[in-house]
Amino acid sequence: MSAFVWPTRVYWEDTDGGGVVYYANYLRFLERARTEWLRAHGCSQSELAVDPGVLFSVVEVNIRYRRPARLDDLLLISSVPTQDGAACMIFKQRMLHGSETGELLAEAEVRIACVSASTFKPRRLPPALLREFS
Amino acid sequence: MSAFVWPTRVYWEDTDGGGVVYYANYLRFLERARTEWLRAHGCSQSELAVDPGVLFSVVEVNIRYRRPARLDDLLLISSVPTQDGAACMIFKQRMLHGSETGELLAEAEVRIACVSASTFKPRRLPPALLREFS
Amino acid sequence: MSAFVWPTRVYWEDTDGGGVVYYANYLRFLERARTEWLRAHGCSQSELAVDPGVLFSVVEVNIRYRRPARLDDLLLISSVPTQDGAACMIFKQRMLHGSETGELLAEAEVRIACVSASTFKPRRLPPALLREFS
Amino acid sequence: MSAFVWPTRVYWEDTDGGGVVYYANYLRFLERARTEWLRAHGCSQSELAVDPGVLFSVVEVNIRYRRPARLDDLLLISSVPTQDGAACMIFKQRMLHGSETGELLAEAEVRIACVSASTFKPRRLPPALLREFS
């Protein structure tokens, strides 16, 4: 599967007193990109939460920070998901600087479980995603 | 009613690239202090959300930023609530620096409505609060 | 001056346990729109912080929350700035739902001072902005 | 070295529309606990940023989310740091529910580099920390 690339911009809210993006906020950027991958593949999370009543819950994150992102930077986030059993997905994600040099800023693997919105117990991935991975 | 004072600390997450607390994060600090006022007066918001199924929704905020707060600062937030009709409260809040000089960092008035957790329609304030204001 | 309109999307990071956008996060959206207005008018804040060494610091916010924004909503933020003395601007901002009905979600007035990046003392607005307002 | 335990409380700002703490916000809690470990061991980060001009920059995070944390929960975060070369530390951190059962909510390993506040190049750990680890 080829990578899905989503752009996002760094604003003041994302930076910290060190003058760079706060480390937890990289996870917000990665989640925006996964949300847009899902949307591009026919999965509206607000609709899935109502019918069939499932959420995607992050189970594990491994992230390596390579270079700092800074105010006003345009970031490009690539996402390559794979299925991991009936209820899980693993997203390999890379964050690149949106300049000509396209430096690698961060790399991450994010494991995500499909769970019941009410009980947080594992549930099968929605049919639209199972088709995507088959 | 005398002021209820709640302390909170500034961490990296709260600062921005200007080296001071990001302006939206003052509203997070103010909300922590209101939550602790409610807790001190017998109102657990997570319980109220289940029974009788109400939330407190912010309707209006007027905030004046006097001096910047910085990393590692201890902040003291005073909160003086008053009732405003059957379904609303107004909190007057001040944020002071937790040093001997106790400089004023920000002042705010926050209007809050008690609403149904499902429909967001106005609901009467819980009895524990109505007693508090009577 | 006609309104400058900037779109932004609601992600999980913006919502809270009430199922709607957390009240402080509206201020993040408003700041993104102001940043894009500045960028569209030739003001890069990361460059201004270096030369002539100024930042824009929020002095006062008055915001009225009309209706809740929710996960996946597309928001449209209009911004109309006016000059307020040599060192300040006032932005009138409105947040609309990006659907056909375009419901008003929030209205705000945000007063912003141009300050020295090192001392936070007031400084004249940059020439590019003074020309904009003349 | 025995574990250093720091408590923190879940507020509305930390939750998301799924009714639980947003996954990126666990990293904010972990950073608060590391900051307090540093403070307890004589390291004020705001002072270190001025003299000798160093910051602690997160290089890698591996985090496993075990159970969701929810509004009003009291969390206990244990931190066990070890030295990793002249310029790095690794913190093993666990987040437990602050109830009698003390359920494990998350586990993380966080690798942190001491860097120059201006260039982000690696710098030796401050003497107070080197003594701590010797």
Coordinates of C-alpha atoms in Angstrom, one line a residue:
Chain A
M1 CA 0.0 0.0 0.0
S2 CA 1.4 3.4 -0.9
A3 CA 1.8 6.0 1.7
F4 CA -1.0 8.5 2.4
V5 CA 0.4 11.9 3.0
W6 CA -1.3 14.6 5.0
P7 CA 0.0 18.2 5.6
T8 CA -0.4 20.1 8.8
R9 CA 1.0 23.5 10.0
V10 CA 2.8 24.4 13.3
Y11 CA 1.0 27.2 15.2
W12 CA 1.9 28.9 18.5
E13 CA -0.3 26.4 20.4
D14 CA 2.0 23.5 19.3
T15 CA 5.3 25.1 20.5
D16 CA 6.8 25.1 24.0
G17 CA 9.2 27.4 25.8
G18 CA 12.1 25.6 24.2
G19 CA 11.1 27.2 20.9
V20 CA 10.1 23.9 19.2
V21 CA 7.0 21.7 19.0
Y22 CA 6.2 20.1 22.4
Y23 CA 6.9 16.4 22.3
A24 CA 3.3 15.3 23.1
N25 CA 1.9 17.4 20.3
Y26 CA 3.6 15.2 17.7
L27 CA 1.0 12.6 18.7
R28 CA -1.7 15.1 18.0
F29 CA -0.3 15.6 14.4
L30 CA 0.0 11.8 13.9
E31 CA -3.6 11.3 15.0
R32 CA -4.9 14.0 12.6
A33 CA -3.2 12.1 9.7
R34 CA -4.7 8.8 10.8
T35 CA -8.1 10.4 11.0
E36 CA -7.7 11.8 7.5
W37 CA -6.6 8.3 6.2
L38 CA -9.7 6.8 7.8
R39 CA -11.9 9.6 6.2
A40 CA -10.3 9.0 2.8
H41 CA -11.2 5.3 3.1
G42 CA -14.8 5.9 4.0
C43 CA -14.6 5.8 7.8
S44 CA -16.2 8.7 9.7
Q45 CA -15.2 8.2 13.3
S46 CA -18.2 10.3 14.6
E47 CA -20.6 8.0 12.6
L48 CA -18.8 4.8 13.7
A49 CA -19.2 5.9 17.3
V50 CA -22.9 5.8 16.8
D51 CA -23.3 2.8 14.5
P52 CA -21.9 0.2 15.1
G53 CA -20.7 2.0 18.3
V54 CA -16.9 1.6 18.0
L55 CA -13.9 3.8 18.6
F56 CA -10.2 3.4 17.7
S57 CA -8.2 3.3 20.9
V58 CA -4.4 3.6 20.8
V59 CA -2.7 0.7 22.5
E60 CA 0.9 1.4 22.0
V61 CA 3.1 4.2 20.5
N62 CA 6.8 4.0 19.7
I63 CA 8.1 7.3 18.5
R64 CA 11.6 8.5 17.7
Y65 CA 12.1 12.3 17.5
R66 CA 14.8 13.1 14.9
R67 CA 14.8 16.9 14.5
P68 CA 12.7 19.6 16.1
A69 CA 9.7 21.1 14.3
R70 CA 9.3 24.9 14.7
L71 CA 6.7 27.6 14.5
D72 CA 5.3 28.2 11.0
D73 CA 6.7 24.9 9.7
L74 CA 4.6 23.0 7.2
L75 CA 4.8 19.3 8.1
L76 CA 4.0 16.3 5.9
I77 CA 2.9 13.1 7.6
S78 CA 2.9 9.8 5.8
S79 CA 0.8 6.9 7.1
V80 CA 1.0 3.3 6.1
P81 CA -1.5 1.1 8.0
T82 CA -1.5 -2.7 8.2
Q83 CA -4.0 -5.0 9.8
D84 CA -3.0 -6.8 13.0
G85 CA -5.6 -9.5 13.8
A86 CA -9.3 -9.0 13.7
A87 CA -9.5 -5.9 15.9
C88 CA -6.2 -4.1 15.5
M89 CA -4.2 -2.0 13.1
I90 CA -0.6 -0.8 13.1
F91 CA 0.2 2.6 11.5
K92 CA 3.8 3.3 10.4
Q93 CA 4.0 7.0 10.3
R94 CA 6.8 9.5 9.3
M95 CA 6.8 13.2 9.8
L96 CA 8.8 15.2 7.2
H97 CA 9.5 18.9 6.9
G98 CA 7.5 20.3 4.1
S99 CA 10.5 22.1 2.5
E100 CA 12.5 21.0 -0.6
T101 CA 14.9 19.1 1.6
G102 CA 12.1 17.3 3.3
E103 CA 14.1 16.4 6.4
L104 CA 12.8 13.5 8.6
L105 CA 11.5 15.0 11.8
A106 CA 10.0 11.9 13.5
E107 CA 9.1 8.3 12.9
A108 CA 6.4 6.3 14.8
E109 CA 4.6 3.0 15.0
V110 CA 1.1 3.3 16.5
R111 CA -0.9 0.2 17.4
I112 CA -4.6 0.8 17.5
A113 CA -7.5 -1.4 18.6
C114 CA -11.1 -1.2 17.5
V115 CA -13.2 -1.2 20.7
S116 CA -16.7 -0.8 21.8
A117 CA -17.5 2.9 22.5
S118 CA -19.3 1.9 25.7
T119 CA -17.2 -0.9 27.2
F120 CA -13.8 -0.4 25.5
K121 CA -13.8 -4.2 24.8
P122 CA -12.2 -5.3 21.5
R123 CA -14.5 -5.4 18.5
R124 CA -13.9 -6.5 14.9
L125 CA -12.6 -3.8 12.5
P126 CA -15.5 -2.2 10.4
P127 CA -16.1 -3.9 7.1
A128 CA -14.8 -0.9 5.1
L129 CA -11.4 -1.4 6.7
L130 CA -11.3 -5.2 6.5
R131 CA -11.9 -4.8 2.7
E132 CA -9.1 -2.2 2.6
F133 CA -6.6 -4.7 4.1
S134 CA -7.7 -7.8 2.2
Chain B
M1 CA -18.6 34.4 50.0
S2 CA -14.8 34.4 50.6
A3 CA -12.6 33.3 47.7
F4 CA -11.6 29.7 47.2
V5 CA -7.9 29.5 46.2
W6 CA -6.4 26.7 44.3
P7 CA -2.7 26.3 43.3
T8 CA -1.4 25.0 40.0
R9 CA 2.1 24.7 38.5
V10 CA 3.3 25.7 35.1
Y11 CA 5.0 22.9 33.1
W12 CA 6.5 22.8 29.7
E13 CA 3.2 21.7 28.2
D14 CA 1.7 25.1 29.2
T15 CA 4.3 27.3 27.6
D16 CA 4.7 28.4 24.0
G17 CA 7.6 29.5 21.8
G18 CA 7.4 33.0 23.3
G19 CA 8.7 31.6 26.6
V20 CA 5.4 32.2 28.5
V21 CA 2.2 30.4 29.1
Y22 CA 0.1 30.1 25.9
Y23 CA -3.0 32.3 26.2
A24 CA -5.5 29.5 25.8
N25 CA -3.9 27.5 28.6
Y26 CA -5.0 30.1 31.2
L27 CA -8.5 28.9 30.5
R28 CA -7.4 25.4 31.4
F29 CA -6.0 26.6 34.7
L30 CA -9.2 28.5 35.5
E31 CA -11.3 25.4 34.7
R32 CA -9.2 23.3 37.1
A33 CA -9.9 25.8 39.9
R34 CA -13.6 25.8 39.2
T35 CA -13.6 22.0 39.2
E36 CA -11.9 22.0 42.6
W37 CA -14.4 24.6 43.9
L38 CA -17.2 22.3 42.8
R39 CA -15.5 19.3 44.3
A40 CA -15.0 21.1 47.6
H41 CA -18.7 21.9 47.6
G42 CA -19.9 18.3 47.1
C43 CA -20.2 18.3 43.3
S44 CA -18.4 15.5 41.4
Q45 CA -18.9 16.4 37.7
S46 CA -18.3 12.8 36.6
E47 CA -21.2 11.7 39.0
L48 CA -23.4 14.6 37.9
A49 CA -22.9 13.6 34.3
V50 CA -24.6 10.2 35.1
D51 CA -27.1 11.4 37.7
P52 CA -29.0 13.7 37.0
G53 CA -27.2 13.8 33.7
V54 CA -25.9 17.4 33.6
L55 CA -22.7 19.2 32.6
F56 CA -21.5 22.7 33.2
S57 CA -21.0 24.4 29.8
V58 CA -19.1 27.7 29.5
V59 CA -21.3 30.3 27.8
E60 CA -19.0 33.4 28.0
V61 CA -15.4 34.3 29.0
N62 CA -14.0 37.7 29.6
I63 CA -10.3 37.5 30.4
R64 CA -7.7 40.2 30.8
Y65 CA -4.0 39.1 30.7
R66 CA -1.9 41.3 33.0
R67 CA 1.5 39.7 33.1
P68 CA 3.0 36.6 31.6
A69 CA 3.2 33.4 33.6
R70 CA 6.4 31.3 33.0
L71 CA 7.8 27.8 33.3
D72 CA 8.0 26.5 36.9
D73 CA 5.8 29.3 38.2
L74 CA 3.4 28.4 41.0
L75 CA 0.0 30.0 40.4
L76 CA -2.8 30.7 42.8
I77 CA -6.2 31.0 41.4
S78 CA -9.1 32.5 43.4
S79 CA -12.7 31.8 42.4
V80 CA -15.8 33.6 43.6
P81 CA -19.0 32.1 42.1
T82 CA -22.4 33.7 42.1
Q83 CA -25.8 32.4 40.9
D84 CA -27.2 33.9 37.8
G85 CA -30.8 32.6 37.3
A86 CA -31.9 29.0 37.8
A87 CA -29.4 27.4 35.4
C88 CA -26.3 29.7 35.4
M89 CA -23.3 30.7 37.5
I90 CA -20.8 33.5 37.1
F91 CA -17.3 32.8 38.4
K92 CA -15.0 35.8 39.1
Q93 CA -11.5 34.4 39.0
R94 CA -8.1 35.9 39.5
M95 CA -4.7 34.3 38.9
L96 CA -1.9 35.5 41.1
H97 CA 1.8 34.6 41.1
G98 CA 2.5 32.3 44.0
S99 CA 5.5 34.3 45.2
E100 CA 5.6 36.8 48.1
T101 CA 4.8 39.7 45.9
G102 CA 1.8 37.8 44.5
E103 CA 1.5 39.8 41.3
L104 CA -1.8 39.7 39.5
L105 CA -1.3 37.7 36.2
A106 CA -4.9 37.5 34.9
E107 CA -8.5 38.3 35.8
A108 CA -11.6 36.6 34.3
E109 CA -15.3 36.4 34.5
V110 CA -16.7 33.1 33.3
R111 CA -20.4 32.5 32.8
I112 CA -21.4 28.8 33.0
A113 CA -24.7 27.1 32.2
C114 CA -25.9 23.9 33.7
V115 CA -27.1 21.8 30.7
S116 CA -28.4 18.3 29.9
A117 CA -25.4 16.1 29.1
S118 CA -27.4 14.6 26.1
T119 CA -29.2 17.6 24.6
F120 CA -27.1 20.6 26.0
K121 CA -30.5 22.3 26.9
P122 CA -30.5 24.4 30.1
R123 CA -31.2 22.5 33.3
R124 CA -31.6 23.8 36.9
L125 CA -28.5 23.9 39.0
P126 CA -28.0 20.8 41.2
P127 CA -29.6 21.2 44.7
A128 CA -26.1 21.2 46.4
L129 CA -25.2 24.3 44.5
L130 CA -28.6 26.0 44.9
R131 CA -28.1 25.6 48.7
E132 CA -24.7 27.0 48.4
F133 CA -25.9 30.2 46.8
S134 CA -29.1 30.6 49.0
Chain C
M1 CA -12.1 45.8 5.4
S2 CA -13.8 42.6 4.3
A3 CA -13.6 39.5 6.5
F4 CA -10.7 37.0 6.1
V5 CA -12.1 33.5 6.4
W6 CA -9.9 30.5 7.5
P7 CA -11.1 26.9 7.7
T8 CA -10.1 24.4 10.4
R9 CA -11.2 20.9 11.3
V10 CA -12.2 19.4 14.6
Y11 CA -10.1 16.3 15.6
W12 CA -10.2 14.1 18.7
E13 CA -7.5 16.3 20.4
D14 CA -10.0 19.2 20.4
T15 CA -12.9 17.4 22.0
D16 CA -13.5 16.7 25.7
G17 CA -15.5 14.1 27.6
G18 CA -18.7 16.1 27.1
G19 CA -18.5 15.1 23.4
V20 CA -17.9 18.7 22.2
V21 CA -14.9 21.0 21.6
Y22 CA -13.3 21.9 24.9
Y23 CA -13.9 25.6 25.6
A24 CA -10.2 26.6 25.8
N25 CA -9.6 25.1 22.4
Y26 CA -11.7 27.6 20.6
L27 CA -9.0 30.1 21.5
R28 CA -6.5 27.9 19.6
F29 CA -8.7 27.9 16.5
L30 CA -9.0 31.7 16.7
E31 CA -5.3 32.1 17.0
R32 CA -4.7 29.9 13.9
A33 CA -7.0 32.2 12.0
R34 CA -5.2 35.3 13.2
T35 CA -1.8 33.8 12.3
E36 CA -3.1 33.0 8.8
W37 CA -4.4 36.6 8.4
L38 CA -1.0 37.9 9.4
R39 CA 0.7 35.5 7.0
A40 CA -1.7 36.6 4.2
H41 CA -0.6 40.2 4.9
G42 CA 3.1 39.5 4.8
C43 CA 3.8 39.0 8.5
S44 CA 5.7 35.9 9.4
Q45 CA 5.7 35.7 13.1
S46 CA 8.8 33.5 13.3
E47 CA 10.7 36.1 11.2
L48 CA 9.3 39.1 13.2
A49 CA 10.5 37.4 16.5
V50 CA 14.0 37.6 15.1
D51 CA 13.8 40.9 13.3
P52 CA 12.7 43.4 14.7
G53 CA 12.3 41.1 17.7
V54 CA 8.6 41.4 18.4
L55 CA 5.7 39.1 19.3
F56 CA 2.0 39.6 19.4
S57 CA 0.7 39.1 22.9
V58 CA -3.0 38.7 23.7
V59 CA -4.1 41.3 26.2
E60 CA -7.8 40.6 26.5
V61 CA -10.4 38.1 25.1
N62 CA -14.1 38.3 25.2
I63 CA -15.7 35.2 23.8
R64 CA -19.4 34.1 23.7
Y65 CA -20.0 30.4 23.0
R66 CA -23.2 30.0 21.0
R67 CA -23.4 26.3 20.0
P68 CA -21.0 23.4 20.6
A69 CA -18.6 22.3 17.8
R70 CA -18.2 18.5 17.5
L71 CA -15.7 15.9 16.2
D72 CA -15.2 16.0 12.4
D73 CA -16.9 19.4 12.1
L74 CA -15.4 21.8 9.6
L75 CA -15.2 25.3 11.0
L76 CA -14.9 28.6 9.3
I77 CA -13.4 31.5 11.2
S78 CA -13.8 35.0 10.0
S79 CA -11.4 37.7 11.3
V80 CA -11.7 41.5 11.0
P81 CA -8.8 43.3 12.6
T82 CA -8.6 47.0 13.4
Q83 CA -5.8 49.1 14.7
D84 CA -6.0 50.3 18.4
G85 CA -3.2 52.8 19.0
A86 CA 0.4 52.4 17.9
A87 CA 1.0 49.0 19.5
C88 CA -2.3 47.2 19.5
M89 CA -4.9 45.5 17.3
I90 CA -8.4 44.3 18.0
F91 CA -9.6 41.3 16.1
K92 CA -13.4 40.6 15.8
Q93 CA -13.7 37.0 15.0
R94 CA -16.7 34.7 14.4
M95 CA -16.7 30.9 14.2
L96 CA -19.3 29.4 11.8
H97 CA -20.2 25.8 11.1
G98 CA -18.9 24.9 7.7
S99 CA -22.2 23.4 6.6
E100 CA -24.8 24.9 4.3
T101 CA -26.6 26.4 7.3
G102 CA -23.4 27.9 8.6
E103 CA -24.6 28.2 12.2
L104 CA -22.8 30.7 14.4
L105 CA -20.8 28.7 17.0
A106 CA -18.8 31.5 18.7
E107 CA -18.0 35.2 18.6
A108 CA -15.0 36.8 20.1
E109 CA -13.1 40.1 20.4
V110 CA -9.4 39.7 20.9
R111 CA -7.1 42.6 21.9
I112 CA -3.5 42.0 20.9
A113 CA -0.4 44.0 21.8
C114 CA 2.8 44.1 19.8
V115 CA 5.6 43.6 22.4
S116 CA 9.3 43.1 22.5
A117 CA 10.2 39.4 22.3
S118 CA 12.7 39.8 25.1
T119 CA 11.1 42.3 27.6
F120 CA 7.4 42.0 26.6
K121 CA 7.3 45.9 26.6
P122 CA 5.0 47.5 24.0
R123 CA 6.4 48.2 20.6
R124 CA 5.0 49.8 17.5
L125 CA 3.2 47.6 15.1
P126 CA 5.4 46.4 12.2
P127 CA 5.3 48.7 9.1
A128 CA 3.5 46.1 7.0
L129 CA 0.6 46.2 9.4
L130 CA 0.5 50.0 9.9
R131 CA 0.2 50.2 6.1
E132 CA -2.6 47.7 6.1
F133 CA -4.6 49.8 8.6
S134 CA -3.9 53.2 7.1
Chain D
M1 CA 17.1 3.6 43.0
S2 CA 13.6 3.5 44.4
A3 CA 10.7 5.0 42.4
F4 CA 9.7 8.6 42.7
V5 CA 6.0 8.9 42.8
W6 CA 4.1 12.0 41.7
P7 CA 0.3 12.5 41.8
T8 CA -1.7 14.3 39.2
R9 CA -5.5 14.8 38.6
V10 CA -7.5 14.3 35.4
Y11 CA -9.5 17.4 34.4
W12 CA -11.9 18.1 31.5
E13 CA -9.0 19.5 29.4
D14 CA -7.3 16.0 29.5
T15 CA -10.3 14.0 28.3
D16 CA -11.6 13.5 24.7
G17 CA -14.9 12.8 23.1
G18 CA -14.4 9.1 23.9
G19 CA -14.9 9.9 27.6
V20 CA -11.3 9.0 28.5
V21 CA -7.9 10.8 28.6
Y22 CA -6.7 11.6 25.1
Y23 CA -3.7 9.5 24.3
A24 CA -1.2 12.3 23.7
N25 CA -2.1 13.8 27.2
Y26 CA -0.5 10.8 28.9
L27 CA 2.8 12.2 27.7
R28 CA 2.0 15.5 29.4
F29 CA 1.4 13.7 32.7
L30 CA 4.7 11.8 32.3
E31 CA 6.6 15.0 31.7
R32 CA 5.1 16.6 34.8
A33 CA 6.4 13.7 36.8
R34 CA 9.9 13.9 35.3
T35 CA 10.0 17.6 35.9
E36 CA 9.1 17.0 39.6
W37 CA 11.8 14.3 39.8
L38 CA 14.3 16.8 38.5
R39 CA 13.1 19.5 40.9
A40 CA 13.3 17.1 43.8
H41 CA 17.0 16.4 42.8
G42 CA 18.0 20.1 42.6
C43 CA 17.4 20.7 38.9
S44 CA 15.3 23.7 38.0
Q45 CA 14.8 23.5 34.3
S46 CA 14.1 27.3 33.9
E47 CA 17.5 28.0 35.7
L48 CA 19.4 25.3 33.6
A49 CA 18.0 26.9 30.4
V50 CA 19.9 30.2 31.4
D51 CA 23.0 28.7 33.1
P52 CA 24.5 26.5 31.6
G53 CA 22.0 26.9 28.8
V54 CA 20.7 23.4 28.5
L55 CA 17.3 21.8 27.9
F56 CA 16.1 18.2 28.2
S57 CA 14.9 17.1 24.8
V58 CA 12.8 13.9 24.4
V59 CA 14.5 11.5 21.8
E60 CA 12.3 8.5 22.0
V61 CA 9.1 7.3 23.7
N62 CA 7.7 3.8 23.9
I63 CA 4.3 3.8 25.7
R64 CA 1.8 1.0 26.2
Y65 CA -1.7 2.0 27.2
R66 CA -3.2 -0.6 29.5
R67 CA -6.5 0.9 30.7
P68 CA -8.2 4.2 30.1
A69 CA -8.0 7.0 32.7
R70 CA -11.1 9.1 33.2
L71 CA -12.4 12.5 34.4
D72 CA -11.7 13.1 38.1
D73 CA -9.3 10.2 38.4
L74 CA -6.3 10.7 40.6
L75 CA -3.2 9.3 38.9
L76 CA 0.1 8.2 40.5
I77 CA 3.1 8.3 38.2
S78 CA 6.3 6.5 39.2
S79 CA 9.6 7.4 37.6
V80 CA 12.9 5.5 37.7
P81 CA 15.7 7.3 35.7
T82 CA 19.0 5.8 34.7
Q83 CA 22.0 7.4 32.9
D84 CA 22.6 6.5 29.3
G85 CA 26.0 7.9 28.3
A86 CA 27.2 11.4 29.1
A87 CA 24.3 13.2 27.6
C88 CA 21.2 11.0 28.0
M89 CA 18.8 9.6 30.6
I90 CA 16.2 6.9 30.3
F91 CA 13.1 7.2 32.5
K92 CA 11.0 4.1 33.1
Q93 CA 7.6 5.4 34.1
R94 CA 4.4 3.8 35.2
M95 CA 1.0 5.4 35.6
L96 CA -1.3 3.8 38.3
H97 CA -4.8 4.6 39.3
G98 CA -4.8 6.3 42.7
S99 CA -7.4 4.1 44.2
E100 CA -6.9 1.2 46.6
T101 CA -6.6 -1.3 43.7
G102 CA -4.0 0.8 42.0
E103 CA -4.6 -0.6 38.5
L104 CA -1.8 -0.1 36.0
L105 CA -3.0 2.4 33.4
A106 CA 0.2 2.9 31.3
E107 CA 3.9 2.1 31.1
A108 CA 6.5 4.0 29.3
E109 CA 10.2 4.3 28.5
V110 CA 11.3 7.8 27.7
R111 CA 14.8 8.6 26.4
I112 CA 15.9 12.1 27.0
A113 CA 19.0 14.0 25.8
C114 CA 20.6 17.0 27.4
V115 CA 21.0 19.6 24.7
S116 CA 22.1 23.1 24.2
A117 CA 19.1 25.5 24.5
S118 CA 20.3 27.4 21.4
T119 CA 21.7 24.8 19.0
F120 CA 20.0 21.6 20.3
K121 CA 23.4 19.8 20.1
P122 CA 24.1 17.2 22.8
R123 CA 25.7 18.5 26.0
R124 CA 26.9 16.7 29.2
L125 CA 24.3 16.1 31.9
P126 CA 24.5 18.8 34.6
P127 CA 26.8 17.9 37.6
A128 CA 23.8 17.5 40.0
L129 CA 22.4 14.7 37.8
L130 CA 25.8 13.0 37.2
R131 CA 26.3 12.8 41.0
E132 CA 22.8 11.4 41.3
F133 CA 23.6 8.5 38.9
S134 CA 27.1 7.8 40.1

